[in-house]
mmCIF file of C-alpha atoms in Angstrom:
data_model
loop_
_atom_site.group_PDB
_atom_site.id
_atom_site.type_symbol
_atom_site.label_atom_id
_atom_site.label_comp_id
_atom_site.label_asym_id
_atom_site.label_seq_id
_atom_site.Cartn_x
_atom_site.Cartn_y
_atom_site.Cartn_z
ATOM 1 C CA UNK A 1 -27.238 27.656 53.147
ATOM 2 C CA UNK A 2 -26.979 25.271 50.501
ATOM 3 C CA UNK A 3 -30.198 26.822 48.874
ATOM 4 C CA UNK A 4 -29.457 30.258 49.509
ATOM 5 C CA UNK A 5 -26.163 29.518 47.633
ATOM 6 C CA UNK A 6 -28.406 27.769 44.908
ATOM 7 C CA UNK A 7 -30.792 30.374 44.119
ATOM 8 C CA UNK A 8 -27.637 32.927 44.245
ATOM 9 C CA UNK A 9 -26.079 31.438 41.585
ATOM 10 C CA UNK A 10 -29.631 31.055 39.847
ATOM 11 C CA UNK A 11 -29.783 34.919 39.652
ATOM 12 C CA UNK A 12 -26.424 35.399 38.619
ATOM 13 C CA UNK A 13 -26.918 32.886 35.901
ATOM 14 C CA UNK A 14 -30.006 34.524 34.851
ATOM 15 C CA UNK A 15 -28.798 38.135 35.322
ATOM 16 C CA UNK A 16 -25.255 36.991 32.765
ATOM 17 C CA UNK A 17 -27.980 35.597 30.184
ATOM 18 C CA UNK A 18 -29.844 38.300 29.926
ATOM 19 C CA UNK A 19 -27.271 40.609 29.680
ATOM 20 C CA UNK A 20 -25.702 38.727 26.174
ATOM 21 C CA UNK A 21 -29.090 38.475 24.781
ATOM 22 C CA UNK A 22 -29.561 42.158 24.852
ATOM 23 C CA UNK A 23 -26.294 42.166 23.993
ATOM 24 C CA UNK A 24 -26.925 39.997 21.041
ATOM 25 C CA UNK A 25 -30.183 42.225 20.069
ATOM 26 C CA UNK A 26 -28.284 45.433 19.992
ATOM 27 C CA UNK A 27 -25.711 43.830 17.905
ATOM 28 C CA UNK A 28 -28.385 42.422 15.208
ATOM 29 C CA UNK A 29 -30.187 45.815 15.746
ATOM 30 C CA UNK A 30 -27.698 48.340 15.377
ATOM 31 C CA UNK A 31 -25.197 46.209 12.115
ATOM 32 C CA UNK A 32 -25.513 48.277 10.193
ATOM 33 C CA UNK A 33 -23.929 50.957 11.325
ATOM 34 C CA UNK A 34 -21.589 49.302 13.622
ATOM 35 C CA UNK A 35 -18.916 48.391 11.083
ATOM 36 C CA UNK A 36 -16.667 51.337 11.389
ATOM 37 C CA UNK A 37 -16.619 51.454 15.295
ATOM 38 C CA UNK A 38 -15.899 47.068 14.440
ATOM 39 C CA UNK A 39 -13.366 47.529 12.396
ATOM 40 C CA UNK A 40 -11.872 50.822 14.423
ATOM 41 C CA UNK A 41 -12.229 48.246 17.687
ATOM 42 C CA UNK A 42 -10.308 45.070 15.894
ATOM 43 C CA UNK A 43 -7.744 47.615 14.511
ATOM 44 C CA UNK A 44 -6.904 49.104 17.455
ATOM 45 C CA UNK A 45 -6.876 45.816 19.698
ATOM 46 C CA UNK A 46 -4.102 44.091 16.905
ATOM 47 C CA UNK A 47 -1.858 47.647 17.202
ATOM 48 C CA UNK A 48 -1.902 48.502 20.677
ATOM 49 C CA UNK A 49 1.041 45.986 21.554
ATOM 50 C CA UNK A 50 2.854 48.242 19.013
ATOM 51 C CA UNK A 51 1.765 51.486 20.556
ATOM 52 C CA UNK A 52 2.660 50.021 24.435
ATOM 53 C CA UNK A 53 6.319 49.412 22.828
ATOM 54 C CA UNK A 54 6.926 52.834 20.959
ATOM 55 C CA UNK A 55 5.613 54.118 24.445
ATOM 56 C CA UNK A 56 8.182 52.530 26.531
ATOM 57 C CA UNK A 57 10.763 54.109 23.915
ATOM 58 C CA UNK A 58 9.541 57.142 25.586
ATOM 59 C CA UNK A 59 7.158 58.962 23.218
ATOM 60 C CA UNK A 60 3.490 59.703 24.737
ATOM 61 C CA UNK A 61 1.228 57.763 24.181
ATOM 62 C CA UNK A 62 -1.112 60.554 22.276
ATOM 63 C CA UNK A 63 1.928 60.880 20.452
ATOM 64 C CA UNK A 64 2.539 56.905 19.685
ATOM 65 C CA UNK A 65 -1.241 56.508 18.395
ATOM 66 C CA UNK A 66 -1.137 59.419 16.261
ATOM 67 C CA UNK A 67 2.089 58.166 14.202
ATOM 68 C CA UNK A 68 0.645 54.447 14.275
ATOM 69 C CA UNK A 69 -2.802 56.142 12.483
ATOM 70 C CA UNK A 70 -1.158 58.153 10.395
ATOM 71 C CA UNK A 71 0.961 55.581 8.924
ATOM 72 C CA UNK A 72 -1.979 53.454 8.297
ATOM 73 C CA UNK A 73 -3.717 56.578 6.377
ATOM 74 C CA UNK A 74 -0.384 56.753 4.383
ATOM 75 C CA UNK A 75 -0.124 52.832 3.613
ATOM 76 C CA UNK A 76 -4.365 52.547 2.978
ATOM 77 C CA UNK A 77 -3.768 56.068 0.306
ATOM 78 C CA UNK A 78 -1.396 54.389 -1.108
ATOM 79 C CA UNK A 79 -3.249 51.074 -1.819
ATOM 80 C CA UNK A 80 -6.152 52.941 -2.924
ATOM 81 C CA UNK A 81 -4.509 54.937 -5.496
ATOM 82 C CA UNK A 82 -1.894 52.666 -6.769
ATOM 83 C CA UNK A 83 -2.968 49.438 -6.691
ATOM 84 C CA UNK A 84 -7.092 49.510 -6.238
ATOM 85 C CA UNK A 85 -7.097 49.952 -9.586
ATOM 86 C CA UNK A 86 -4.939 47.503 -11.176
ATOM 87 C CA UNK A 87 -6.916 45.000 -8.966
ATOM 88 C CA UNK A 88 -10.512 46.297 -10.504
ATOM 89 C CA UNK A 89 -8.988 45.913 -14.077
ATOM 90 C CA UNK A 90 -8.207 43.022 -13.770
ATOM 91 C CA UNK A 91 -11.365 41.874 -12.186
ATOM 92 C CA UNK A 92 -13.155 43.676 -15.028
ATOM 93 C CA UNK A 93 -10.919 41.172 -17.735
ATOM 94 C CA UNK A 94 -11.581 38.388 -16.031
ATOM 95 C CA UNK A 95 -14.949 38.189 -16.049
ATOM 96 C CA UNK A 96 -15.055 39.480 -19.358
ATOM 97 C CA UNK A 97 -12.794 36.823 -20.844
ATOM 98 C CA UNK A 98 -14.817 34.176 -19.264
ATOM 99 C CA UNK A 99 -17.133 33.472 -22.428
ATOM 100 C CA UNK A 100 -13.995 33.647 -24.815
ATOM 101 C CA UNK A 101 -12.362 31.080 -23.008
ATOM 102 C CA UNK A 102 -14.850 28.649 -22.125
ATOM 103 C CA UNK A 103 -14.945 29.175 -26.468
ATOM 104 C CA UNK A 104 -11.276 28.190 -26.826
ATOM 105 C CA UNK A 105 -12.191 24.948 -24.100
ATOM 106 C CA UNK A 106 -14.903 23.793 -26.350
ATOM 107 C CA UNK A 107 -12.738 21.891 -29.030
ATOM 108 C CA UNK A 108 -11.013 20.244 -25.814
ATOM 109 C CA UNK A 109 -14.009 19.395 -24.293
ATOM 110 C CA UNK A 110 -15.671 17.863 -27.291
ATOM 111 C CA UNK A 111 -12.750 15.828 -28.094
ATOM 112 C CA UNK A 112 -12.580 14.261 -24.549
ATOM 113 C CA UNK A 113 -16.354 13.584 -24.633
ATOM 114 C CA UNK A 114 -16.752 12.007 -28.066
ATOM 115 C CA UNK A 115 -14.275 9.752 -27.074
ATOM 116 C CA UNK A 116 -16.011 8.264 -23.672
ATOM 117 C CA UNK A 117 -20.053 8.995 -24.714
ATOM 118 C CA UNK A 118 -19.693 7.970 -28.434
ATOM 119 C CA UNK A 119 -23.284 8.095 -30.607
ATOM 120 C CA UNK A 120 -24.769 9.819 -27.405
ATOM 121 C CA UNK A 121 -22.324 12.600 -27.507
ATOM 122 C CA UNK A 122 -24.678 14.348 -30.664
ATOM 123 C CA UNK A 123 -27.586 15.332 -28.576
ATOM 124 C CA UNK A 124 -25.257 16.056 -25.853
ATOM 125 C CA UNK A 125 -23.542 18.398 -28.065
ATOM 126 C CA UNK A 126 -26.782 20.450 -29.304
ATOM 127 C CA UNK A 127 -27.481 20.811 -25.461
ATOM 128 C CA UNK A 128 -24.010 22.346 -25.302
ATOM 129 C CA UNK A 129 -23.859 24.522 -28.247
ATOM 130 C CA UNK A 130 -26.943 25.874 -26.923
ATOM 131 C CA UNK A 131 -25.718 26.667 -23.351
ATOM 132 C CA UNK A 132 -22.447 28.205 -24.941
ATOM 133 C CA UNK A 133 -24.567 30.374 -27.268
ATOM 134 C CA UNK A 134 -26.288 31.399 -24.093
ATOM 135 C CA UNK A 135 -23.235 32.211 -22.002
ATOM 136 C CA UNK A 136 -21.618 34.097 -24.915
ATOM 137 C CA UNK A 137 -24.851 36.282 -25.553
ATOM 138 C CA UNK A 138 -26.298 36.827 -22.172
ATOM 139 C CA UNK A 139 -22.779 36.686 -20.082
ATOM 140 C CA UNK A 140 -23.260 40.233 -19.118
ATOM 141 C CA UNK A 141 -26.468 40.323 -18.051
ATOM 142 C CA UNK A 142 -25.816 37.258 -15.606
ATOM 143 C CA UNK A 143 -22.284 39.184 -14.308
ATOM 144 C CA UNK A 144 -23.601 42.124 -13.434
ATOM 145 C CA UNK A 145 -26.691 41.134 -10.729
ATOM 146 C CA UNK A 146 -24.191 39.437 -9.212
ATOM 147 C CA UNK A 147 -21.227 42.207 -9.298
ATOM 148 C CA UNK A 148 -24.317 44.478 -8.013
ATOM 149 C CA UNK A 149 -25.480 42.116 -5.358
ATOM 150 C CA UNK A 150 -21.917 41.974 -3.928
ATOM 151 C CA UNK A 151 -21.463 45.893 -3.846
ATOM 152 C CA UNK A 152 -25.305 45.814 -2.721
ATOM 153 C CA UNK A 153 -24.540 43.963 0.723
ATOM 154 C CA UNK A 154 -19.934 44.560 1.378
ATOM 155 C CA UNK A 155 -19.182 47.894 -0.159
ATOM 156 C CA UNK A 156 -22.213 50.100 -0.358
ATOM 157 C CA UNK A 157 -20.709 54.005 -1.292
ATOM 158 C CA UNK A 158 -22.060 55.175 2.375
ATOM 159 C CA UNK A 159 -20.222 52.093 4.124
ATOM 160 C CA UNK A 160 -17.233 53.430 2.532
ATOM 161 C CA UNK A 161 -17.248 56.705 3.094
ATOM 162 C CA UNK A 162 -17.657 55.958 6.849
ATOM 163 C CA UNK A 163 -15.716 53.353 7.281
ATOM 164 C CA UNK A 164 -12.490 55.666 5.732
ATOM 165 C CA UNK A 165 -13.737 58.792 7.775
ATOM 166 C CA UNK A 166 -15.110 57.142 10.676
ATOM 167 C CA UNK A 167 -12.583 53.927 11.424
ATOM 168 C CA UNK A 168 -9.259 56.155 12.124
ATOM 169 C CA UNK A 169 -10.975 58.068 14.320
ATOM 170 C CA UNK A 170 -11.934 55.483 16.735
ATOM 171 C CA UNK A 171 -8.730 53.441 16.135
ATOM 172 C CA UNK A 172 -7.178 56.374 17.676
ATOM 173 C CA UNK A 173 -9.636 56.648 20.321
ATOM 174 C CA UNK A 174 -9.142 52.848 21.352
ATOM 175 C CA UNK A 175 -5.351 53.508 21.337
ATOM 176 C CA UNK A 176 -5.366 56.228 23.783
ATOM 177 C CA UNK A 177 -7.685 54.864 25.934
ATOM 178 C CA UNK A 178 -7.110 51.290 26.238
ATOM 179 C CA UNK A 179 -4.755 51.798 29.411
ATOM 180 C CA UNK A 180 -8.110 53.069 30.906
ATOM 181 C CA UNK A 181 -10.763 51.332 29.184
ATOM 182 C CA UNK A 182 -8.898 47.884 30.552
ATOM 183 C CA UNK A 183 -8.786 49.413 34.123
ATOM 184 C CA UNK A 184 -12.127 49.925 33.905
ATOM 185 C CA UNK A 185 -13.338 46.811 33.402
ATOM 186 C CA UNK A 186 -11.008 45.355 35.832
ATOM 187 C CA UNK A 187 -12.885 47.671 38.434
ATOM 188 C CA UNK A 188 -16.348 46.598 37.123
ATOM 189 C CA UNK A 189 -15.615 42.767 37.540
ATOM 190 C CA UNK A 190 -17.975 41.437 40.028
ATOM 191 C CA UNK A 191 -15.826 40.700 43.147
ATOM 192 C CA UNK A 192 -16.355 37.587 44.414
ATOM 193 C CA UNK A 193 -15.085 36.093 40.742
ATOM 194 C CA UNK A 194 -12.745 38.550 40.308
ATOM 195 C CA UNK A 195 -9.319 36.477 39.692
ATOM 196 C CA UNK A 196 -10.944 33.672 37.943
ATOM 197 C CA UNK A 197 -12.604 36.271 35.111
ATOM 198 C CA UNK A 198 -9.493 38.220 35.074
ATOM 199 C CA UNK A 199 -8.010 34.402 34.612
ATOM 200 C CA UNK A 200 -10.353 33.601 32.015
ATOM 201 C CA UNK A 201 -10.144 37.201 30.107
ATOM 202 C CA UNK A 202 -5.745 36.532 30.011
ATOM 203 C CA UNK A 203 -6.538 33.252 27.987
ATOM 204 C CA UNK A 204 -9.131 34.744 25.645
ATOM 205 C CA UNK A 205 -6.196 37.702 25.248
ATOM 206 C CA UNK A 206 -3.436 35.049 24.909
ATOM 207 C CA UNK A 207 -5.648 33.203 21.626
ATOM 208 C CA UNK A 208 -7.344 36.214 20.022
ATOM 209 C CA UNK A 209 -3.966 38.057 19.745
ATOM 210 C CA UNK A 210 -2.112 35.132 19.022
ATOM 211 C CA UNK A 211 -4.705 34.490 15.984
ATOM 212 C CA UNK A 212 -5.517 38.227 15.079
ATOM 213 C CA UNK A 213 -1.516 39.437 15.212
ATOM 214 C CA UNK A 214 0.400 35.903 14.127
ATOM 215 C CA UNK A 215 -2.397 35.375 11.034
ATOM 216 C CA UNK A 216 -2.676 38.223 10.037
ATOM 217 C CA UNK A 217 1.504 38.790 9.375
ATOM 218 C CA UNK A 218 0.626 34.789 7.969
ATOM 219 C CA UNK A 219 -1.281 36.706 5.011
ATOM 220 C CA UNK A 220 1.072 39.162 4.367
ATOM 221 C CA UNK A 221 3.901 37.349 3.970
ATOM 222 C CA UNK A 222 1.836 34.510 2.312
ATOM 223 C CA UNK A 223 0.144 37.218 0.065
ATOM 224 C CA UNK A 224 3.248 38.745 -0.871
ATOM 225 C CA UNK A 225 4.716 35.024 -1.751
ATOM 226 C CA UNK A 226 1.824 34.222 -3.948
ATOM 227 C CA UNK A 227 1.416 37.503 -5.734
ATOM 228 C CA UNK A 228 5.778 37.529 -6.560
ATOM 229 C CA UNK A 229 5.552 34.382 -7.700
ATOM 230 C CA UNK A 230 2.745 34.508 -9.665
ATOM 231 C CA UNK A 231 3.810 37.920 -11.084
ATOM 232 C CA UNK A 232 6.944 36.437 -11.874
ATOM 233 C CA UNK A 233 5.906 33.497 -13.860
ATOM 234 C CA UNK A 234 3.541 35.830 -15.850
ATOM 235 C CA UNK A 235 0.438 34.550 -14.826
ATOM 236 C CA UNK A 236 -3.230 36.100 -16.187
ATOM 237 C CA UNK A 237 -4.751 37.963 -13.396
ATOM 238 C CA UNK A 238 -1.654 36.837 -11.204
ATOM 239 C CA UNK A 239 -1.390 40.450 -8.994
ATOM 240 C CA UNK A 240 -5.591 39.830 -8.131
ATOM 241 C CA UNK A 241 -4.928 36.288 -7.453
ATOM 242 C CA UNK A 242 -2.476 36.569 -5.106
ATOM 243 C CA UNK A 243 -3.500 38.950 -2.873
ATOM 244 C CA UNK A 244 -7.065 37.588 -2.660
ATOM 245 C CA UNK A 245 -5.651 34.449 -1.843
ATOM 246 C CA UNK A 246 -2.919 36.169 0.755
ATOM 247 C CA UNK A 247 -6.409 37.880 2.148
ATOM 248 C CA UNK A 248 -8.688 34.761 1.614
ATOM 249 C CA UNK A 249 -5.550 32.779 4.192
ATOM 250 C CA UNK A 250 -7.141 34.535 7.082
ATOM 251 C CA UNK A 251 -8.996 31.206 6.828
ATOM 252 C CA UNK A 252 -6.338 28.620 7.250
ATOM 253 C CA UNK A 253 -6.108 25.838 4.748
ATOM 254 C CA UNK A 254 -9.490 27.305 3.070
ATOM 255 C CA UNK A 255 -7.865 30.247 1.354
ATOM 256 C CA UNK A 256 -4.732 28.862 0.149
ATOM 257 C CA UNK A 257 -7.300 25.907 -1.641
ATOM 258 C CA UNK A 258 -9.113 28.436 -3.196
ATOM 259 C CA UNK A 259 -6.577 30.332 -4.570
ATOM 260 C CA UNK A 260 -4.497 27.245 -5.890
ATOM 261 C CA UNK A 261 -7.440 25.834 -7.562
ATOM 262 C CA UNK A 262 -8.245 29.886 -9.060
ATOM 263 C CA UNK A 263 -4.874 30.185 -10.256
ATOM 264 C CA UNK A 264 -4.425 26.311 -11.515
ATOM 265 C CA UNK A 265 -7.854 26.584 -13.605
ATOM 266 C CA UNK A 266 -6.089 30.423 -15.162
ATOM 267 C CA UNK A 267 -2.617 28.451 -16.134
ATOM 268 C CA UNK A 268 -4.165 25.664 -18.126
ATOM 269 C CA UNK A 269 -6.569 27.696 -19.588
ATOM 270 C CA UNK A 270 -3.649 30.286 -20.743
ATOM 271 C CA UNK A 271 -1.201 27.268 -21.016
ATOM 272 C CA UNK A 272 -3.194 24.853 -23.167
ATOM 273 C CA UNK A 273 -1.825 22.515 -23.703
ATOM 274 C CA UNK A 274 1.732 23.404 -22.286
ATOM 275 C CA UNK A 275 1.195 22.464 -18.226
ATOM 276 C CA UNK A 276 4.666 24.004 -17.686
ATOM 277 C CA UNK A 277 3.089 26.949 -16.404
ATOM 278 C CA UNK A 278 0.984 24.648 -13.970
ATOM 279 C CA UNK A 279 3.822 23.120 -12.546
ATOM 280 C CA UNK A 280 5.026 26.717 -11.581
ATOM 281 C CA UNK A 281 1.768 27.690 -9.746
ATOM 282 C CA UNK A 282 1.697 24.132 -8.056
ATOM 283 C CA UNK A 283 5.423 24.938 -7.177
ATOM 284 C CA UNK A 284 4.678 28.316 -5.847
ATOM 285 C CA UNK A 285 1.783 27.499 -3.425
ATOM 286 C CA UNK A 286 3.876 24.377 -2.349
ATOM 287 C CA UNK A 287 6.821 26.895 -1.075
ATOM 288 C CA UNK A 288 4.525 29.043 0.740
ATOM 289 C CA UNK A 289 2.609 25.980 2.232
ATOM 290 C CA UNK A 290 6.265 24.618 3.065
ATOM 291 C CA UNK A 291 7.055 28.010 4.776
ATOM 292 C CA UNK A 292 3.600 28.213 6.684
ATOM 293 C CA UNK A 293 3.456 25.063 8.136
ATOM 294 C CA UNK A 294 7.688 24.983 8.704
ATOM 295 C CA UNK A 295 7.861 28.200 10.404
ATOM 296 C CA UNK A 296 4.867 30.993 10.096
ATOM 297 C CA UNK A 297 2.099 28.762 12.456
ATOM 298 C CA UNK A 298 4.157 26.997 14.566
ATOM 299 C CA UNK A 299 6.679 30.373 15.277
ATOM 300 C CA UNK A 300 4.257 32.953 14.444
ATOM 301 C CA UNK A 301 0.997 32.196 15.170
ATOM 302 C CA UNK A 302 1.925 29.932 18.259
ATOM 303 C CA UNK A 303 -0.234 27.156 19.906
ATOM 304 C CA UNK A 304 -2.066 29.763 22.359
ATOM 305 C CA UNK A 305 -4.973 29.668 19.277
ATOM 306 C CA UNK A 306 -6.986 26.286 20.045
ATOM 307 C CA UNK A 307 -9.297 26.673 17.184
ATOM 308 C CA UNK A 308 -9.024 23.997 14.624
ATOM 309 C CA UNK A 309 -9.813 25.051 11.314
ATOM 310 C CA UNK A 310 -13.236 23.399 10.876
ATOM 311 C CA UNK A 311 -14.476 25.774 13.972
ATOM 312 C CA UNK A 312 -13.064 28.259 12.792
ATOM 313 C CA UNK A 313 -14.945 27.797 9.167
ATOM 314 C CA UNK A 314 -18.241 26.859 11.289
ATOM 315 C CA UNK A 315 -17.823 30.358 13.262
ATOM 316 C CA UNK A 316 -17.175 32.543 10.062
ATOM 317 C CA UNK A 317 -20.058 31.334 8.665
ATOM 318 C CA UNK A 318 -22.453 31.372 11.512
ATOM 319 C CA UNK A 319 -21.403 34.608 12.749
ATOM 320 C CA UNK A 320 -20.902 36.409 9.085
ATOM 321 C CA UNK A 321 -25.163 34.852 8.772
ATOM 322 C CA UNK A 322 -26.132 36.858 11.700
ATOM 323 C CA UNK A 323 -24.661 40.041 11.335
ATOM 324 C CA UNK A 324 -23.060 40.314 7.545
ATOM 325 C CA UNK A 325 -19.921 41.803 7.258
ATOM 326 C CA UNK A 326 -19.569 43.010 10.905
ATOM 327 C CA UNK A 327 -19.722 39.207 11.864
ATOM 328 C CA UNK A 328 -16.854 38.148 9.668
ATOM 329 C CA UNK A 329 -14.637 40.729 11.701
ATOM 330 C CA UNK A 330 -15.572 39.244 15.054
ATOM 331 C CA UNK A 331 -16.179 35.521 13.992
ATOM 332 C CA UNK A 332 -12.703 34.728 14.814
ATOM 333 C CA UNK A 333 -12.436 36.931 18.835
ATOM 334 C CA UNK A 334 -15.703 35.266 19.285
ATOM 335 C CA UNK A 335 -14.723 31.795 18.389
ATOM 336 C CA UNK A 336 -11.396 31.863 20.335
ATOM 337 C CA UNK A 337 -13.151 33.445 23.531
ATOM 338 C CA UNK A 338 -16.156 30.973 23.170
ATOM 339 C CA UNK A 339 -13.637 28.258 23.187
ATOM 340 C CA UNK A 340 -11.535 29.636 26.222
ATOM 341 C CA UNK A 341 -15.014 29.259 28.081
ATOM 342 C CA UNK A 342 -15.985 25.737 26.714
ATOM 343 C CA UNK A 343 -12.555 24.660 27.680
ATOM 344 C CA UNK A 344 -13.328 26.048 31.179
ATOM 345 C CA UNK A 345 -16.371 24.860 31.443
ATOM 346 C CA UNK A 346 -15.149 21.605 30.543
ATOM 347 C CA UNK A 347 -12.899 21.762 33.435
ATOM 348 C CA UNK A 348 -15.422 22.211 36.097
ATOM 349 C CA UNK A 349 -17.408 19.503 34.877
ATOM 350 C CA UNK A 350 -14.783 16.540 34.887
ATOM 351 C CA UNK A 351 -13.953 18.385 38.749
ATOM 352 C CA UNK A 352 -17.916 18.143 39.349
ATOM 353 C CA UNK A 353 -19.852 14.723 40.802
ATOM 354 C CA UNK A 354 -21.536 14.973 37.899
ATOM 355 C CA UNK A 355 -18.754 12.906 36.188
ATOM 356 C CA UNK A 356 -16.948 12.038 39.008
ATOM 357 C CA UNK A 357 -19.691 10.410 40.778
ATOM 358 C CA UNK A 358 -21.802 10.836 43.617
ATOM 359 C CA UNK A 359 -19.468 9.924 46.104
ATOM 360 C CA UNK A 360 -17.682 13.280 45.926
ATOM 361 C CA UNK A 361 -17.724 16.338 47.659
ATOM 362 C CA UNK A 362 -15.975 18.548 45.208
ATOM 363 C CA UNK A 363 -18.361 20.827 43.832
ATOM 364 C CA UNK A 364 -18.267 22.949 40.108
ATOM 365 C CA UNK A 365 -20.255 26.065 41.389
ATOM 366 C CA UNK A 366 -18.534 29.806 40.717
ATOM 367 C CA UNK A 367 -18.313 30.056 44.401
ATOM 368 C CA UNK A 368 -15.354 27.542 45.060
ATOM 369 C CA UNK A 369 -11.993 26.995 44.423
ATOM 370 C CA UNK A 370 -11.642 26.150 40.394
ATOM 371 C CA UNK A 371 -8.926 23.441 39.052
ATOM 372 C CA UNK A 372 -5.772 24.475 38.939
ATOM 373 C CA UNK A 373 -4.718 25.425 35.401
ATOM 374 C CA UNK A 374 -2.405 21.786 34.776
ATOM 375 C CA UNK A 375 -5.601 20.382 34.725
ATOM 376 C CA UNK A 376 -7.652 22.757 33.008
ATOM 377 C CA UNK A 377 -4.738 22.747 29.978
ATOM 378 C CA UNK A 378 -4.813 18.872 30.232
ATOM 379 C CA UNK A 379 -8.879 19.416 29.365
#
């Protein structure tokens, strides 16, 4: 029995692996023309708490979807017309003032380092005169590969015009349906590991909407913080700063670096040598940090996540490496489900007499009972 039970558990092991690595194939396969039906999927899974609730209000659920789409048409028309292009221009004057204001740096920097390098400083400077006559000459030319590159491989005209066509579609697709879709999958669970999946699939639900939902009202009211504020104290380039760094806080701690260190390099260079208007952009990030950590995460976002930043920064980049922009929309589902299962996994192995010793009878295989959940939270 004991081998029978062995070589079971063999084939289901083998039967689960090969399933994700033709799962995996298709994915890497198919990318690249899987990002509406991604995006359409991730949409639809953040909104469909909303549509459940406008439901119970009694409207149909056709009905519910339908106004939920149609409001995000509305809002994404708006933002396209209005302010797309305010963000471009500015994009457009900052790199173009680049050169200019690396030239109105120079006399600072050359000060600074004729004071520390002394007779060494002259062939330093020819070496830098040189560079800046290179920058100022040839600045264009080295912009626009990259500027190219980036619309090249994110925002191709076709992946637009699909993703803006395609995506509502299937958001309202996945909206009906989901009622369905989820019984469905309940009924294809294999049976004998029915309530421990269904276990395992509540805690992958509890973190991915947890992180998905609770960060993603994070950036916008961190966004909107950051791009007042900076608005307010009249900061150069303050409206594109903002909300790339309100976006860019998807990634905790990362994004809110980035942008403080973006918008502190813009106020000295504009303030020079008045830091008055650093102090306000060091004040500004400092009340939305104070907010974040005081009340968004903790109330928010909740403790259900159990990613810690680093893994989430490991699985943005791993997963945006393997399958581009379609892999930065999953990284963080995938991470938080992938550590639901390492946490259970980590479960049955303190339960197992692999770490408990030889001496015990308890035994970590799919077919018995599993440790009860105070234990598996305490792993």
């Amino acid at each position: 029995d004991h081998m029978a039970d062995e070589r079971k558990h063999q084939k289901q092991a083998l039967f689960w692996f090969t399933l994700a690595v033709l799962f995996v194939l298709a994915v890497l396969t198919l990318q690249e023309i899987l990002l509406p039906f991604v995006a359409g999927l991730v949409i639809a899974y953040a909104l469909n708490p909303l549509v459940d609730r406008i439901e119970r209000l009694g409207l149909g659920r056709l009905l519910a979807s339908l106004l939920i789409v149609l409001v995000l048409l509305v809002v994404f028309v708006v933002v396209l017309v209005f302010l797309v292009p305010i963000l471009i221009s500015q994009a457009e004057q900052l790199i173009a003032s680049i050169p200019g204001e690396l030239e109105r740096l120079r006399p600072i920097f050359d000060k600074w380092a004729r004071a520390r390098l002394g007779a060494q400083y002259a062939d330093i400077s020819a070496a830098l005169d040189e560079a800046f006559a290179n920058i100022g000459a040839n600045w264009t030319s080295y912009a626009a590969p990259v500027l190219q590159s980036l619309w090249d491989r994110g925002q191709a005209i076709i992946d637009f015009i699909s993703l803006v066509l395609i995506t509502p579609i299937v958001v309202l697709y996945f909206l009906v349906d989901w009622p369905q879709m989820m019984a469905r999958l309940g009924d294809w669970l294999p049976r004998d590991h029915e309530a421990t999946l269904r276990r395992l699939a509540g805690e992958m639900d509890a973190a991915i909407g947890a992180f998905i939902r609770g960060q993603g009202i994070v950036c916008l009211v961190l966004g909107t913080i950051y791009t007042v504020g900076l608005t307010l104290i009249d900061l150069q380039y303050g409206l594109l700063i903002g909300i790339a760094t309100g976006v860019m806080s998807f990634v905790p701690v990362v994004g809110t670096v980035l942008g403080l260190i973006t918008a502190s390099i813009v106020a000295v260079i504009q303030g020079w040598p008045d830091l008055t208007l650093l102090g306000f952009v060091v004040l500004i990030f400092g009340i939305g940090q104070a907010l974040d950590a005081g009340f968004l995460s903790p109330r928010v976002v909740g403790p259900k996540v159990g990613l810690h930043p680093v893994a989430l920064i490991f699985s943005l980049f791993v997963f945006s490496y393997l399958f581009g922009f379609v892999g930065v929309l999953v990284a963080v589902p995938m991470a938080a489900a992938i550590g639901v299962l390492i946490r259970f996994g980590l479960s049955l192995y303190l339960a197992s007499p692999i770490y408990r010793g030889g001496g015990q009878d308890e035994a970590a295989s799919g077919g018995v009972p599993l440790p009860g959940a105070d234990e598996n939270d305490k792993a």
